[in-house]
């Protein structure tokens, strides 16, 4: 079984990812941010690698994380506690086309606190902080 499935042409673009204790929904974002450029073939693509602040923040227990990749690359998105312990993998080294994406995360099985989310894509890494308040 694939960890996510390609939507039908009339589907809004949702991808479902699942693990034993966490869930995430990956969605190609339909709005075009200002950092979009045309490539040599006339296609639109993000102008840079970007990890946005999760929304809402603080959250209880659901939040959304958005990111952009400028070229096709493998993507990993993980969550850690402030001691550096891995608590969730939202995307595990999966190929993504250039574009803007969002991942919704349910942290209902975790305690209140500060967590770090880390995006690795195309040799680049960025980490941001989020707060879970129950």
XYZ file of C-alpha atoms in Angstrom:
134
model
C 0.000 0.000 0.000
C 1.149 3.507 -0.840
C 1.339 5.957 2.103
C -0.721 8.442 0.093
C -2.891 8.309 -2.985
C -3.189 10.547 -6.018
C -6.596 12.275 -6.100
C -9.046 12.082 -9.000
C -9.226 15.073 -11.373
C -12.265 16.462 -9.539
C -10.745 15.981 -6.048
C -9.512 19.188 -4.328
C -6.057 17.621 -3.940
C -6.068 15.797 -0.617
C -3.509 13.122 0.166
C -3.943 10.884 3.205
C -0.988 9.723 5.294
C -1.339 7.401 8.268
C 0.771 5.983 11.069
C -0.050 3.993 14.183
C -0.378 6.965 16.532
C -0.540 10.078 14.368
C -2.414 11.252 11.278
C -1.748 13.917 8.746
C -3.545 15.242 5.712
C -1.480 16.650 2.917
C -3.110 19.184 0.636
C -1.733 21.058 -2.347
C -2.565 24.687 -1.538
C -4.538 26.376 -4.310
C -3.569 30.005 -3.653
C -0.451 31.395 -5.310
C 1.931 33.172 -2.913
C 4.058 36.096 -4.046
C 7.171 33.878 -4.197
C 6.057 32.075 -7.385
C 8.088 32.156 -10.589
C 7.862 30.645 -14.060
C 10.423 28.007 -14.939
C 11.943 27.683 -18.409
C 8.951 25.620 -19.591
C 6.361 28.240 -18.605
C 5.268 26.289 -15.504
C 4.625 27.996 -12.181
C 6.794 26.906 -9.260
C 7.833 28.319 -5.871
C 10.806 30.661 -6.045
C 12.398 29.217 -2.891
C 12.382 26.587 -0.160
C 10.073 27.732 2.643
C 8.709 26.391 5.922
C 5.892 28.522 7.340
C 4.825 28.937 10.958
C 2.147 26.422 11.933
C -1.411 27.678 12.273
C -2.976 28.074 14.747
C -0.170 28.516 17.227
C -0.677 27.766 20.073
C -2.916 24.839 19.086
C -5.098 22.191 20.757
C -4.775 19.478 19.446
C -4.816 20.124 15.664
C -2.509 22.354 13.654
C -1.504 22.892 10.018
C 2.050 23.198 8.714
C 2.662 24.691 5.249
C 5.792 24.454 3.163
C 7.088 25.098 -0.362
C 9.639 23.211 -2.438
C 11.085 24.766 -5.601
C 11.857 21.538 -7.466
C 10.960 17.864 -7.320
C 12.634 16.459 -4.235
C 12.233 13.996 -1.384
C 10.600 15.591 1.669
C 10.736 14.627 5.345
C 8.703 16.458 8.007
C 9.246 15.440 11.632
C 8.237 16.676 15.087
C 10.502 16.676 18.159
C 10.088 17.711 21.791
C 12.441 20.298 23.309
C 14.758 17.534 24.539
C 15.272 16.442 20.941
C 13.203 13.257 21.231
C 11.377 12.339 18.020
C 7.595 12.327 18.617
C 6.096 12.115 15.102
C 6.940 11.725 11.426
C 4.369 13.520 9.281
C 6.072 12.918 5.923
C 8.778 10.259 5.589
C 11.219 10.831 2.718
C 8.548 10.952 0.006
C 8.948 12.577 -3.423
C 7.096 15.862 -3.982
C 6.809 17.928 -7.138
C 7.641 21.627 -6.969
C 4.768 23.382 -5.222
C 3.150 24.554 -2.023
C 1.769 21.991 0.445
C 0.140 21.803 3.860
C 0.094 19.030 6.440
C -2.582 18.876 9.153
C -1.457 17.173 12.357
C -3.401 15.794 15.327
C -1.287 15.908 18.507
C -4.042 14.718 20.860
C -1.843 11.938 22.279
C 0.903 14.372 23.361
C 1.255 16.518 26.467
C 1.092 20.310 26.459
C 4.422 21.912 25.687
C 6.766 23.321 23.082
C 7.536 21.166 20.051
C 9.859 21.642 17.096
C 8.963 20.692 13.542
C 11.723 20.092 11.018
C 11.465 20.073 7.226
C 14.198 18.435 5.120
C 13.948 18.824 1.339
C 16.468 19.061 -1.467
C 19.477 19.254 0.850
C 17.914 22.107 2.837
C 16.681 21.964 6.429
C 14.522 24.382 8.408
C 13.092 24.072 11.923
C 10.336 26.055 13.636
C 8.742 26.012 17.082
C 5.074 25.380 17.956
C 3.117 25.302 21.211
C 0.558 22.674 22.181
C -1.805 23.961 24.915
C -4.427 21.611 26.311
